[in-house]
Backbone as a printed PyTorch tensor [residue, N CA C, xyz], in Angstrom:
tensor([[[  0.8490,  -1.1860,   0.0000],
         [  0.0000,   0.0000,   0.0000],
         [  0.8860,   1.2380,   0.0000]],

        [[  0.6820,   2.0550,  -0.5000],
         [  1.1620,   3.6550,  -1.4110],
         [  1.4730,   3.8530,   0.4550]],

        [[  2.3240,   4.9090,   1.2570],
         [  2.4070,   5.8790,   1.6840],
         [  2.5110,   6.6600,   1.7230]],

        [[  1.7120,   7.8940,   2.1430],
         [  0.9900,   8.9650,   2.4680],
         [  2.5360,  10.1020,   2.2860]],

        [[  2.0930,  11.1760,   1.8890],
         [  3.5460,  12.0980,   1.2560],
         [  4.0670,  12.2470,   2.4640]],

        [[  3.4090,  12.9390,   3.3480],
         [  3.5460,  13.1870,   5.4670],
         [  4.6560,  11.9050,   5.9950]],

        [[  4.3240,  10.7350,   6.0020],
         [  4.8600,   9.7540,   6.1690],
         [  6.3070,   9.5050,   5.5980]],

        [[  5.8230,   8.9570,   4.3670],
         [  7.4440,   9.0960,   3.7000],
         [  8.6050,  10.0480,   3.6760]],

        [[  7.7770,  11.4660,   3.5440],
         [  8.5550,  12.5470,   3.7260],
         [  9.4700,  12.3510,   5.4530]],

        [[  9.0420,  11.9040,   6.0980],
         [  8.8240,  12.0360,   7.8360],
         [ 10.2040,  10.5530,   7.8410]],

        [[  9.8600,   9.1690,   7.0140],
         [ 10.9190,   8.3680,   7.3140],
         [ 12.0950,   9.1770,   6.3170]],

        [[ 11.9370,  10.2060,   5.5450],
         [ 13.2000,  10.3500,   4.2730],
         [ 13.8910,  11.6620,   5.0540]],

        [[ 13.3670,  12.0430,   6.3970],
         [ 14.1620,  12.9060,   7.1900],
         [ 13.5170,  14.3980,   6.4810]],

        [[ 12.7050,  14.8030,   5.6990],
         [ 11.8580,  16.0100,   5.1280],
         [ 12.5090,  16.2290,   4.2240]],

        [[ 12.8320,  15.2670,   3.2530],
         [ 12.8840,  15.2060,   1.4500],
         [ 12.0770,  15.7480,   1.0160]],

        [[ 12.3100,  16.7130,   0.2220],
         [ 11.4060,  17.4090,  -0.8540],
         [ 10.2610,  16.2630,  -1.7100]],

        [[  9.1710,  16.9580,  -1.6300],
         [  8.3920,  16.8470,  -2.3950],
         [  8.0490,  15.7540,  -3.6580]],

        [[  8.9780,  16.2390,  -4.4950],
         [  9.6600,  15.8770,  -5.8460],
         [ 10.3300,  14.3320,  -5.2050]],

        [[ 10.8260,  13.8340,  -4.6990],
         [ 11.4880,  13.0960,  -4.7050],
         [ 10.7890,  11.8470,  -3.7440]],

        [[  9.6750,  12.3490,  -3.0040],
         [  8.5480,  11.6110,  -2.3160],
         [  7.4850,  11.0780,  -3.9360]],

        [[  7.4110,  11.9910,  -4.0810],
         [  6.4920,  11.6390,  -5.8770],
         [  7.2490,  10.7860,  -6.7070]],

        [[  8.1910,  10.4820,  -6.7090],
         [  8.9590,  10.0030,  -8.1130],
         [  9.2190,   8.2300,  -7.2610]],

        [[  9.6680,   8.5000,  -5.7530],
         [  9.2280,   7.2490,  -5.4650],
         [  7.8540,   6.4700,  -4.9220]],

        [[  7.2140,   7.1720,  -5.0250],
         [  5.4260,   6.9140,  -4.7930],
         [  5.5870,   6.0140,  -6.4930]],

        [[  5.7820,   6.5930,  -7.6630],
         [  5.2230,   6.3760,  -8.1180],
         [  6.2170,   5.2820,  -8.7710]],

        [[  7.3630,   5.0160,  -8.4960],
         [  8.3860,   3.4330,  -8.7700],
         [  8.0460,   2.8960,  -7.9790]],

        [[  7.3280,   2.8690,  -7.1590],
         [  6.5410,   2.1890,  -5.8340],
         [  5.5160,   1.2780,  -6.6580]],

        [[  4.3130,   2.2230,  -7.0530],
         [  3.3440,   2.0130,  -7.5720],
         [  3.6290,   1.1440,  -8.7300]],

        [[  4.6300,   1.3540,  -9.3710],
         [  4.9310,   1.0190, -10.9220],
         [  5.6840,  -0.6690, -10.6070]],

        [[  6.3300,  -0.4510,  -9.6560],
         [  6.7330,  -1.9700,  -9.1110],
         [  5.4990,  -3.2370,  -8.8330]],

        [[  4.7450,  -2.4540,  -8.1550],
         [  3.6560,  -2.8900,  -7.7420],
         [  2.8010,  -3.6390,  -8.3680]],

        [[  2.0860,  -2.8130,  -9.4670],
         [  1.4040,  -2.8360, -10.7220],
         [  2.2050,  -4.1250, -11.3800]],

        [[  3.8320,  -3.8100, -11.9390],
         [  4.2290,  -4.8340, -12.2770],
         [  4.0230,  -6.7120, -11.9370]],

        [[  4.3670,  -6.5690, -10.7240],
         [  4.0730,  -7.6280, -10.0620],
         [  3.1900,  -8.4610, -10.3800]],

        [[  1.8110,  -7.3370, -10.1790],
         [  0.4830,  -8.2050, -10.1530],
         [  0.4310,  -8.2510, -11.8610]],

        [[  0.6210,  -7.8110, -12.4890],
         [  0.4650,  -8.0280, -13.8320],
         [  1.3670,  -9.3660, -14.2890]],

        [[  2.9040,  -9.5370, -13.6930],
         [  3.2990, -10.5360, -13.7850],
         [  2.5740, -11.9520, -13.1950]],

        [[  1.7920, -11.7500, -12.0840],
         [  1.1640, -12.7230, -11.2790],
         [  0.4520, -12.9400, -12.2580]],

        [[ -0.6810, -12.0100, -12.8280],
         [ -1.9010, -12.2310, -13.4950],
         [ -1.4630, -13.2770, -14.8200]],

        [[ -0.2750, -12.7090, -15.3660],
         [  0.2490, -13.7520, -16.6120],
         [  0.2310, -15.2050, -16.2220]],

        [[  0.9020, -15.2730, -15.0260],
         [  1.6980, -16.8650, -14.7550],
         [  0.4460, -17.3850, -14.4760]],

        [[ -0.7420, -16.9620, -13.6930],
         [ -1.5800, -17.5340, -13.6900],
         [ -2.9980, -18.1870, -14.6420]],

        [[ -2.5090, -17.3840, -15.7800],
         [ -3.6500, -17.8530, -17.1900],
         [ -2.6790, -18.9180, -17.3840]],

        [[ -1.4090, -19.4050, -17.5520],
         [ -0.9540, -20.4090, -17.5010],
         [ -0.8980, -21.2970, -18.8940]],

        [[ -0.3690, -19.9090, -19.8560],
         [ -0.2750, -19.9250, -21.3760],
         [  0.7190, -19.7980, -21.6190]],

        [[  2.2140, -19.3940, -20.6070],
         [  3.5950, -19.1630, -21.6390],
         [  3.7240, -20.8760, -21.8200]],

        [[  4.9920, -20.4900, -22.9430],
         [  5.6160, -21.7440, -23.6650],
         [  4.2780, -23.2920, -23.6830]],

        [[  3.4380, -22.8440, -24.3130],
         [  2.4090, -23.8170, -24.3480],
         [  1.9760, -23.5930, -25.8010]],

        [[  1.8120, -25.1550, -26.4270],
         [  1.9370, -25.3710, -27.8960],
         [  1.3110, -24.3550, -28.5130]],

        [[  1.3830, -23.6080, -29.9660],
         [ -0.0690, -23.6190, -30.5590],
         [ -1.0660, -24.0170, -30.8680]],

        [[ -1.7060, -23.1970, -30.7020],
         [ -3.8160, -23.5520, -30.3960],
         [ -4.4000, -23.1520, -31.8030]],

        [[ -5.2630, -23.4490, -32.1550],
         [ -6.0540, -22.8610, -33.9880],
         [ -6.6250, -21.8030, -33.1040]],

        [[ -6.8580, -21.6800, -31.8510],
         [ -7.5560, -20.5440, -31.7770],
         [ -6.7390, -19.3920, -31.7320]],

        [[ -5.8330, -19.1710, -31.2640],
         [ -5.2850, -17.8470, -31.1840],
         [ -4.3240, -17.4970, -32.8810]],

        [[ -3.8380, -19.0930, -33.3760],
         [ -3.3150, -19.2130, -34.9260],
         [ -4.4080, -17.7790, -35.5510]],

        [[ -6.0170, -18.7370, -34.9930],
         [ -6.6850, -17.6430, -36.1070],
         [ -6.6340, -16.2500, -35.8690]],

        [[ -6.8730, -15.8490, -34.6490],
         [ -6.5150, -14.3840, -34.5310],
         [ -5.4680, -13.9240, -35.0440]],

        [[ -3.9570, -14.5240, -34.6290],
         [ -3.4520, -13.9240, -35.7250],
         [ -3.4970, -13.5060, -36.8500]],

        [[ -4.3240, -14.5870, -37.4730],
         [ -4.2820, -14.8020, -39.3510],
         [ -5.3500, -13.4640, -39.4340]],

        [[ -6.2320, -13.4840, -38.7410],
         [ -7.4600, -12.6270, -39.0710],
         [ -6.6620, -10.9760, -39.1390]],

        [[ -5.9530, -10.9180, -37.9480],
         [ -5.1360,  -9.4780, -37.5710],
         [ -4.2980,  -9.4880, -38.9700]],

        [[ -3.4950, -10.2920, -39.5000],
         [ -2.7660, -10.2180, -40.7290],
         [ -3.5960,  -9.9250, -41.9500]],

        [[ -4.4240, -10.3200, -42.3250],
         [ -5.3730, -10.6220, -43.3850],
         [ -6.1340,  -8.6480, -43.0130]],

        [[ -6.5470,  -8.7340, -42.1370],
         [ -7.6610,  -7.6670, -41.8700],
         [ -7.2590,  -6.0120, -42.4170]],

        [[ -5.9050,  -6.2110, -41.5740],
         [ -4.6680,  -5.1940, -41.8420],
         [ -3.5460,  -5.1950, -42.6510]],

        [[ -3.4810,  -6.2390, -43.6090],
         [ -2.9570,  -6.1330, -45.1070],
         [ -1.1250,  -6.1960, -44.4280]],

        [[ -0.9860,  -6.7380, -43.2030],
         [  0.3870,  -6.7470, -42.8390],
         [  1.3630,  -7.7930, -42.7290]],

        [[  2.4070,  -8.1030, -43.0400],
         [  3.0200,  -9.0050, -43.2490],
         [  3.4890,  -9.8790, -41.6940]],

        [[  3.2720,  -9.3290, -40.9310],
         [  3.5230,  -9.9570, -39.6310],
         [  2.0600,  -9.7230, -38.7010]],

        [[  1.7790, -10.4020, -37.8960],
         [  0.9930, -10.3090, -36.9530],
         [  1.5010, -11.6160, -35.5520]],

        [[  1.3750, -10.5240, -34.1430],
         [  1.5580, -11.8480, -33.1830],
         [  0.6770, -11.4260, -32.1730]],

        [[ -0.0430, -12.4060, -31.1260],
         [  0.0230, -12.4030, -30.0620],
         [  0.6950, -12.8840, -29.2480]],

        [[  1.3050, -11.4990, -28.4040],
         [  2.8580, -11.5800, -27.7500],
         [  2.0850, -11.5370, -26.3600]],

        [[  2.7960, -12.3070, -25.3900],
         [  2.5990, -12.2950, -23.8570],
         [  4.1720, -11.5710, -23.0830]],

        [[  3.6920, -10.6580, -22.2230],
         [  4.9740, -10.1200, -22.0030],
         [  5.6670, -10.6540, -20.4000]],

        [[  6.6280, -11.4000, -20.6850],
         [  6.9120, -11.5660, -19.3340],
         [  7.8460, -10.9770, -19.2410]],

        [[  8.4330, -11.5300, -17.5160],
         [  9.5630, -10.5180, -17.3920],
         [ 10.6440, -10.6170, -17.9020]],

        [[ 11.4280, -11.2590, -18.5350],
         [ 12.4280, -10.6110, -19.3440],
         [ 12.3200, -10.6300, -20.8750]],

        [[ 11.0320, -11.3520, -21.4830],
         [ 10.9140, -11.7980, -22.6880],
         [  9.5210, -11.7440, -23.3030]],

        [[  9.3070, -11.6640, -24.3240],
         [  7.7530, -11.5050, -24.9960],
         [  8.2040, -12.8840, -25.7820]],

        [[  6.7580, -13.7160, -25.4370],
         [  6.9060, -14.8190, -26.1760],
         [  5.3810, -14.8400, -27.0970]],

        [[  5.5460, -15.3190, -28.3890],
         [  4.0390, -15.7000, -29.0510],
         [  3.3700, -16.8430, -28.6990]],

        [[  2.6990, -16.7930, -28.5630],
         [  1.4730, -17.4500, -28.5320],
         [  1.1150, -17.9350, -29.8340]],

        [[  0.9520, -17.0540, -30.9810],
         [  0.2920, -16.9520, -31.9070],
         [  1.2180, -16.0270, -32.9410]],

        [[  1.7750, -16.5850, -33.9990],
         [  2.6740, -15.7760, -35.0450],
         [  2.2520, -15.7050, -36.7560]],

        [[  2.4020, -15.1700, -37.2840],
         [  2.2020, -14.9310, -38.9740],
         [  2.9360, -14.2120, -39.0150]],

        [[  4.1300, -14.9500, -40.0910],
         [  5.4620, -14.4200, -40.3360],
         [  6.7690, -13.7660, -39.9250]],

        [[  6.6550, -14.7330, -38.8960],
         [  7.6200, -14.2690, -37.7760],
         [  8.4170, -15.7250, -37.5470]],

        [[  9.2860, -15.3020, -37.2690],
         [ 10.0180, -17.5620, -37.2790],
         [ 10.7010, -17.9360, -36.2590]],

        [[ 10.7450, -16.2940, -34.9920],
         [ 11.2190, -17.1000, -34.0400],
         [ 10.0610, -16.6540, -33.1080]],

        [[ 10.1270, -17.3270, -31.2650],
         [  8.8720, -17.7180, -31.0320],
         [  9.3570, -16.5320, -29.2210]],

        [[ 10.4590, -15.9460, -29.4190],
         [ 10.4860, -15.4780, -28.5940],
         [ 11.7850, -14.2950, -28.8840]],

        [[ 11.3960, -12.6230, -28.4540],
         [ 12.8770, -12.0300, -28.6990],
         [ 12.7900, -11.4340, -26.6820]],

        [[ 13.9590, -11.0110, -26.5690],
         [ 13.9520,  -9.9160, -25.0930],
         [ 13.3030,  -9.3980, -25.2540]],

        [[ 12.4300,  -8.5710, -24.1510],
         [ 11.7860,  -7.6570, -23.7630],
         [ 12.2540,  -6.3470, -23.5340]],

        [[ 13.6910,  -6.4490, -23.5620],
         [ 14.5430,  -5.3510, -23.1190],
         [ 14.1460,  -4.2070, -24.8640]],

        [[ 14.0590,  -5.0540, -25.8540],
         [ 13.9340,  -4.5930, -27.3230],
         [ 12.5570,  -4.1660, -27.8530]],

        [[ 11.4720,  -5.1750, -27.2030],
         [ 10.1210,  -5.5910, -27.3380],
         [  9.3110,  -4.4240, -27.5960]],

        [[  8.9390,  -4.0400, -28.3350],
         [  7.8090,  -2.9970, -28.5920],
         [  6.3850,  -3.4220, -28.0760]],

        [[  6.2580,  -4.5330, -27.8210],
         [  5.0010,  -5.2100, -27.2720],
         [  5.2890,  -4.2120, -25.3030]],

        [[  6.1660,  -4.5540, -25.2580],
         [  6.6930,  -4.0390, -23.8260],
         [  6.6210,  -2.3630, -23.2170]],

        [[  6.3790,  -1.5800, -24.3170],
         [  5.7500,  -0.1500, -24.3330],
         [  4.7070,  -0.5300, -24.7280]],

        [[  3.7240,  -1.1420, -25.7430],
         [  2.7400,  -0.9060, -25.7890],
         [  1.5730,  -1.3270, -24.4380]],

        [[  2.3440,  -2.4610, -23.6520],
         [  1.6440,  -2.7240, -22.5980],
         [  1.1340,  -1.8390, -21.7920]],

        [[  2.3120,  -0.5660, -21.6100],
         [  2.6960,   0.4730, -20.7540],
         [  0.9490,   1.5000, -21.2280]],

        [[  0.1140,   1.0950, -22.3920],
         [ -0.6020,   2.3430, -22.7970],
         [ -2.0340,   1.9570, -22.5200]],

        [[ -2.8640,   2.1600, -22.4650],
         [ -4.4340,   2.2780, -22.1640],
         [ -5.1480,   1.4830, -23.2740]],

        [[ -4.3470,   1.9360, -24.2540],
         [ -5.4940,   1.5200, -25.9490],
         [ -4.5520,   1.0970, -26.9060]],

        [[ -4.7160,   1.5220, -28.4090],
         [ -3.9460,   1.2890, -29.2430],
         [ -2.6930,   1.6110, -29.2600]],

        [[ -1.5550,   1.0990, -29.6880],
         [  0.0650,   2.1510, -29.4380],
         [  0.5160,   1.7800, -31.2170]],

        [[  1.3330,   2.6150, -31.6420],
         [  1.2520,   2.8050, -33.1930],
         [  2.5580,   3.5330, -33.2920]],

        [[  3.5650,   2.9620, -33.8380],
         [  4.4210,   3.5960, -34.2130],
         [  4.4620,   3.4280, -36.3270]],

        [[  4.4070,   4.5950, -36.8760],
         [  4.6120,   4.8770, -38.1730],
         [  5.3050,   4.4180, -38.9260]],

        [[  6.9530,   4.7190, -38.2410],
         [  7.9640,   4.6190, -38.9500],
         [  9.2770,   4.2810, -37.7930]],

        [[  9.5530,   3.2900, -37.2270],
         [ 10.6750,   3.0300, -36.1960],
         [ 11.6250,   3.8800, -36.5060]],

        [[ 12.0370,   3.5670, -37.5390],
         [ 13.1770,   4.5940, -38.0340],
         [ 13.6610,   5.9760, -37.5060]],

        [[ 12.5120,   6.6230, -38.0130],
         [ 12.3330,   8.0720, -38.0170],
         [ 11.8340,   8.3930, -36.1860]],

        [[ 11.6750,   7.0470, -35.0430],
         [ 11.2610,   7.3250, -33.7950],
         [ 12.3160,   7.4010, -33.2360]],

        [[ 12.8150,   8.1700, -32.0770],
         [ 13.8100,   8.3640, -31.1450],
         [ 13.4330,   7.2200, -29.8950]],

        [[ 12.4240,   6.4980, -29.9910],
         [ 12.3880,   5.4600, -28.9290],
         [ 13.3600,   4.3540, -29.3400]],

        [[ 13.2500,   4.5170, -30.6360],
         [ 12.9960,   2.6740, -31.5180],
         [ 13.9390,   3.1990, -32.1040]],

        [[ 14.6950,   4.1830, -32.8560],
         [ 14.9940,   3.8140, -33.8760],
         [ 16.5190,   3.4060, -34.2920]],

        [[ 16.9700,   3.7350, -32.5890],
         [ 18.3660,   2.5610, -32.2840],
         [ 18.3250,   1.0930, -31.6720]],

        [[ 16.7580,   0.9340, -31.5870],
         [ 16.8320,  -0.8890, -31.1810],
         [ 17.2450,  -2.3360, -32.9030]],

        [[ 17.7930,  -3.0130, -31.7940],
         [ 18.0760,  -3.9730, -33.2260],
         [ 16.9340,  -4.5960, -33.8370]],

        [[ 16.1670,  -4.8440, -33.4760],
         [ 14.8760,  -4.9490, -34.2800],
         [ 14.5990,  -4.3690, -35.6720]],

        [[ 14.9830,  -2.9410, -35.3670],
         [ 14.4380,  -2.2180, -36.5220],
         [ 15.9220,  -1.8760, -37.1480]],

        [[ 17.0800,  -1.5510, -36.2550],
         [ 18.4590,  -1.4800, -37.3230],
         [ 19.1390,  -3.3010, -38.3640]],

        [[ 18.4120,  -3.7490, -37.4550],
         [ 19.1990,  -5.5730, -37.9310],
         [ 18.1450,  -5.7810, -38.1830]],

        [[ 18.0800,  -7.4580, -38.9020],
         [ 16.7670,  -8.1930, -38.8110],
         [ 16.1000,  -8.6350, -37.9950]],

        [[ 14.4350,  -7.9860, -37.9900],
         [ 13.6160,  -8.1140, -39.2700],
         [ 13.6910,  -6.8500, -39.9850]],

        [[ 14.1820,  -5.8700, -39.2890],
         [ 14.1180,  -4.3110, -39.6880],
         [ 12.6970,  -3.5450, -39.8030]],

        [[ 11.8780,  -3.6200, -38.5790],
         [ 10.8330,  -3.0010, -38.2300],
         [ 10.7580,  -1.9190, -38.4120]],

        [[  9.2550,  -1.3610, -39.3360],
         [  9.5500,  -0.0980, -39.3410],
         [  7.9790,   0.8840, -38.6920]],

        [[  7.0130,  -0.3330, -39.0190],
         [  5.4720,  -0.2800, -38.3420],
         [  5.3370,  -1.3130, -37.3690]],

        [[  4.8280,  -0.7710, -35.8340],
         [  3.6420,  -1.1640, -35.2060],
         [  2.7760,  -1.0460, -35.0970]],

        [[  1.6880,  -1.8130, -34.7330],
         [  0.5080,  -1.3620, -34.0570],
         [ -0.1360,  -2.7260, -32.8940]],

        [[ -0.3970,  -1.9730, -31.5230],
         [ -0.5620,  -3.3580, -30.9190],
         [ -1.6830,  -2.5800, -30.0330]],

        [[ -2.5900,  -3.4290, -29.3920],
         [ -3.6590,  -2.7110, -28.5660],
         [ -3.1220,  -4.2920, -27.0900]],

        [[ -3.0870,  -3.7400, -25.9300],
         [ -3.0120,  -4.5990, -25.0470],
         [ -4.1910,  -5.4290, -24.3950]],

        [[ -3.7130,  -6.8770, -24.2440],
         [ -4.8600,  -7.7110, -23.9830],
         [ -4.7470,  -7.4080, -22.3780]],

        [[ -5.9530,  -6.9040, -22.2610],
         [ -5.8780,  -6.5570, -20.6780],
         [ -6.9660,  -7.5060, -20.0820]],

        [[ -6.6800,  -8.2020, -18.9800],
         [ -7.6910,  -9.0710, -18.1970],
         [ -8.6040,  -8.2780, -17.1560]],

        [[ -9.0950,  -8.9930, -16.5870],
         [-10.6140,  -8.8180, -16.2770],
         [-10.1360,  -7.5940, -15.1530]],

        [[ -8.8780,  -7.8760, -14.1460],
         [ -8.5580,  -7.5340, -13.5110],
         [ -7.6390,  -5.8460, -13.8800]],

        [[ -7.4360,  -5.8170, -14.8450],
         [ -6.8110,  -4.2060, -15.8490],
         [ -5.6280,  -4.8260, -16.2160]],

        [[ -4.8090,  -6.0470, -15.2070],
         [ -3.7460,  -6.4480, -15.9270],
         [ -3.4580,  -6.5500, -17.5240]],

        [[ -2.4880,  -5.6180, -17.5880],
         [ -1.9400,  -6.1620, -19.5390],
         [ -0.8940,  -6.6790, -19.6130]],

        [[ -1.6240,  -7.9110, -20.2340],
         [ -0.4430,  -9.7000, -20.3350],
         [  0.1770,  -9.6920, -21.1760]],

        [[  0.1860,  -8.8530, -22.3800],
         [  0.5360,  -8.4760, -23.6780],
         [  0.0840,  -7.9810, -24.8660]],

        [[ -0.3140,  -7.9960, -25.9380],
         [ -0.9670,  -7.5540, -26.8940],
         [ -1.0810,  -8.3400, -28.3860]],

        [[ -2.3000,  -8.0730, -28.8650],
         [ -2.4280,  -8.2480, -30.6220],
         [ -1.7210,  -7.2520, -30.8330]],

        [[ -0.9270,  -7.7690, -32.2150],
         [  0.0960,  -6.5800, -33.0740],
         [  0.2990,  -6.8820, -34.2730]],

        [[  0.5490,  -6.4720, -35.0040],
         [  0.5330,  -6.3360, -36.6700],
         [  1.8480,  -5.6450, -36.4440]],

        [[  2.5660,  -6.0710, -37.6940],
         [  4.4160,  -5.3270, -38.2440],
         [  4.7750,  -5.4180, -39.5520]],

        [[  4.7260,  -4.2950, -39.7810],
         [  5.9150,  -4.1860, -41.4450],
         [  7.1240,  -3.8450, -41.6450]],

        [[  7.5090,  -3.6760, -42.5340],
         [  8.9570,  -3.4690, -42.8360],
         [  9.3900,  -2.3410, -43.7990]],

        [[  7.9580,  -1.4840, -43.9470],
         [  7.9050,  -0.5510, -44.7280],
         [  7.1040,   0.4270, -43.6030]],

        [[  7.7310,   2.3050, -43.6810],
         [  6.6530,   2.5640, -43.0970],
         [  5.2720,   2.8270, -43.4280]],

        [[  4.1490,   3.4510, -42.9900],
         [  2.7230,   3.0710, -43.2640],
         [  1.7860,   4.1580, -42.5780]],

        [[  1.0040,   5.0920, -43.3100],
         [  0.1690,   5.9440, -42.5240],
         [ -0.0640,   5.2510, -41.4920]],

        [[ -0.5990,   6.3840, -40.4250],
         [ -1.9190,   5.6170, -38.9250],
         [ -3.1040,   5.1960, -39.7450]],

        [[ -3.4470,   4.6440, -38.9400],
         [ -4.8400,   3.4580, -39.1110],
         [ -5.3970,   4.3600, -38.9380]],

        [[ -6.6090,   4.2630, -39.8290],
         [ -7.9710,   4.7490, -39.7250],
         [ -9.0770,   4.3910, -38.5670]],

        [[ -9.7050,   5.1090, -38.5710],
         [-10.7400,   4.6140, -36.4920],
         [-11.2210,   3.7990, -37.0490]],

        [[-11.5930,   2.8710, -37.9760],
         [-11.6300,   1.3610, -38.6680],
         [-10.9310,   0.7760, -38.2040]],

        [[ -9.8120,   0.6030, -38.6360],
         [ -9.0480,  -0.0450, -38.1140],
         [ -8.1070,  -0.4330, -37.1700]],

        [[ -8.4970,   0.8620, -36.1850],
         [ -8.0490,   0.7570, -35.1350],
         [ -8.8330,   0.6190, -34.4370]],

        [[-10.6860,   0.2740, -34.1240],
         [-11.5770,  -0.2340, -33.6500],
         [-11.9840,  -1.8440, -34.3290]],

        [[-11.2550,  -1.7840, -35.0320],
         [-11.3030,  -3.8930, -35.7180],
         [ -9.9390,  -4.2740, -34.8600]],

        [[ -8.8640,  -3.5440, -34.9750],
         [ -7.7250,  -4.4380, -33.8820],
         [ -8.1100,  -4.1800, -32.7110]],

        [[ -8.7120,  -3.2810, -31.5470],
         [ -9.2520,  -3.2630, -30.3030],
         [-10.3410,  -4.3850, -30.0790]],

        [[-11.1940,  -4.6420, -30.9420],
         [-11.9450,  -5.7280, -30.9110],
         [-11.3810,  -6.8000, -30.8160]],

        [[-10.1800,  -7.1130, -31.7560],
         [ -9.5540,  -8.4320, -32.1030],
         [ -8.5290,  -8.6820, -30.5830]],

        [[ -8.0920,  -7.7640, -29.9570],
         [ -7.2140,  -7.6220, -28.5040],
         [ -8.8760,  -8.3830, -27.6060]],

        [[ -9.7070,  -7.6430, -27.6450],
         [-10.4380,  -8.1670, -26.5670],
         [-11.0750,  -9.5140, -26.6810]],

        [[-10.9700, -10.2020, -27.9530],
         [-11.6010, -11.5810, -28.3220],
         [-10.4960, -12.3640, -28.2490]],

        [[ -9.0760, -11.6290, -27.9820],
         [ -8.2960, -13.1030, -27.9530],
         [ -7.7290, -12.7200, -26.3240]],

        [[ -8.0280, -11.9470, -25.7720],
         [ -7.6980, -11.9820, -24.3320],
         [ -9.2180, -12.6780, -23.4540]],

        [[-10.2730, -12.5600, -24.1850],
         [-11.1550, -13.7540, -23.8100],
         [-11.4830, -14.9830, -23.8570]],

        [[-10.5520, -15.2640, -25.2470],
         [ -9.9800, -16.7000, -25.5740],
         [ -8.6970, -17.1830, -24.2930]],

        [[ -7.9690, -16.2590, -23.7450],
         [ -6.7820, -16.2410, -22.6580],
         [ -7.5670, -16.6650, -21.7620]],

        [[ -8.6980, -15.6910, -21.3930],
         [ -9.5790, -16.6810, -19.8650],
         [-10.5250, -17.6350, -20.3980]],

        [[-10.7960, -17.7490, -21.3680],
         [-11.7240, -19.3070, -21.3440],
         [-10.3920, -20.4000, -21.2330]],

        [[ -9.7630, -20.2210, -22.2470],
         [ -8.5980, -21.4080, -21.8070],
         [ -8.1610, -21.8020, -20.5120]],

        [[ -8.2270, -20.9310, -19.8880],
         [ -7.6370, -20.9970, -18.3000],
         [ -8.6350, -21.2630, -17.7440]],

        [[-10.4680, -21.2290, -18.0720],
         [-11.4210, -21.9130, -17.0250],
         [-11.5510, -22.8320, -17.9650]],

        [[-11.5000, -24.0250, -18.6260],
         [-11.4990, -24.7970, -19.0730],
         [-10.3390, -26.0780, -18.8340]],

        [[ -9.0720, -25.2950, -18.6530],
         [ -8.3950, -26.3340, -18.4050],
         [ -8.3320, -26.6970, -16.7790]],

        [[ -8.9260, -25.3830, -15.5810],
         [ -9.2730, -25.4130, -13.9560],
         [ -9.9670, -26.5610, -14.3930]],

        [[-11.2230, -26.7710, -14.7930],
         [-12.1400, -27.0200, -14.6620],
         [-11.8250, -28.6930, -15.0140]],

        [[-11.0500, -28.7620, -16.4170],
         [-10.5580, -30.0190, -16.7150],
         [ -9.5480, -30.8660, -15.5110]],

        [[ -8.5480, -30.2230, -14.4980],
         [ -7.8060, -30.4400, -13.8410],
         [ -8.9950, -30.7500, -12.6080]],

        [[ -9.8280, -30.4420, -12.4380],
         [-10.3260, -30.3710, -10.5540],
         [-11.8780, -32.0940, -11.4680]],

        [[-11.1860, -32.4800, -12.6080],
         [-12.7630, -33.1730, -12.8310],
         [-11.5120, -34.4740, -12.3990]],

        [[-10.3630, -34.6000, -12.7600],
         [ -9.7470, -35.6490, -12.6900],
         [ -9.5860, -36.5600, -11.2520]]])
């Protein structure tokens, strides 16, 4: 639980302000982490085969959005692994690189244009080495609880206007049908485990 500015200020000997806020909120941000990491381990989907169900979301996110890559990435802590890939050939990169790993960080859709031309991205090896990323777009699969486990994402290698509110209300849809596919799997297989 957060402590009160009075408090902290009071154990930090009457630290300014500024410096009670900045750890309130690596406090908070630790915190948050945690349970978001908890919330992952407990759907109880990393490194577990592919499924046709989440295959299809991908395919649908690829197909829908005319993009040569599409994944559903789960973000753990040091690594984003797929679940679900179209045109992608390996099944896991760091997180330290992960663009799935900021987009978690956002509320809704996250969209980068052109990696290149971004000062976040546009010294990660991703986008300087292969595959040479130059579009995202990922909306985070957030559970019931606000936790975000990772995201649907689409990637090119060319850059690419922003999505139209089409299509950035068809991939928000497609995030929330395969993060509901995430909890049926997980009450299905409870349910399969407690019948045995």
């Amino acid at each position: 639980m957060a402590m009160p500015f009075q408090t902290l200020d009071a154990l930090q000997g009457g630290a300014n302000r500024t410096g009670s806020s900045t750890l309130l909120v690596e406090t908070r941000e630790a915190h948050d982490e945690a349970r978001r990491l908890t919330a992952l381990h407990r759907a109880e989907i990393l490194d577990t085969p592919p499924e046709p169900e989440f295959d299809r979301l991908a395919h649908f996110a690829a197909t829908l959005l005319q993009a040569p890559t599409a994944l559903v990435s789960l973000v753990d802590e040091h690594r984003q692994w797929f679940k679900a890939r179209v045109g992608m050939d390996v099944c896991e990169t760091p997180r330290a690189v992960s663009f799935c790993s900021v987009a978690i960080r956002q509320s809704g859709l996250f969209e980068i244009t052109d990696a290149a031309a971004d000062p976040r991205f546009r010294s990660n090896p991703l986008v300087t080495d292969k595959p040479g990323i130059r579009y995202y777009a990922g909306v985070p699969l957030t559970a019931s609880g606000g936790e975000r486990l990772g995201t649907i994402c689409v990637i090119d290698y060319a850059p690419r206007p922003a999505m139209d509110a089409r299509h950035r209300s068809m991939l928000t849809m497609l995030a929330a049908v395969t993060m509901r596919e995430i909890e049926l799997r997980h009450i299905v297989q409870a349910a399969s485990a407690r019948s045995r």
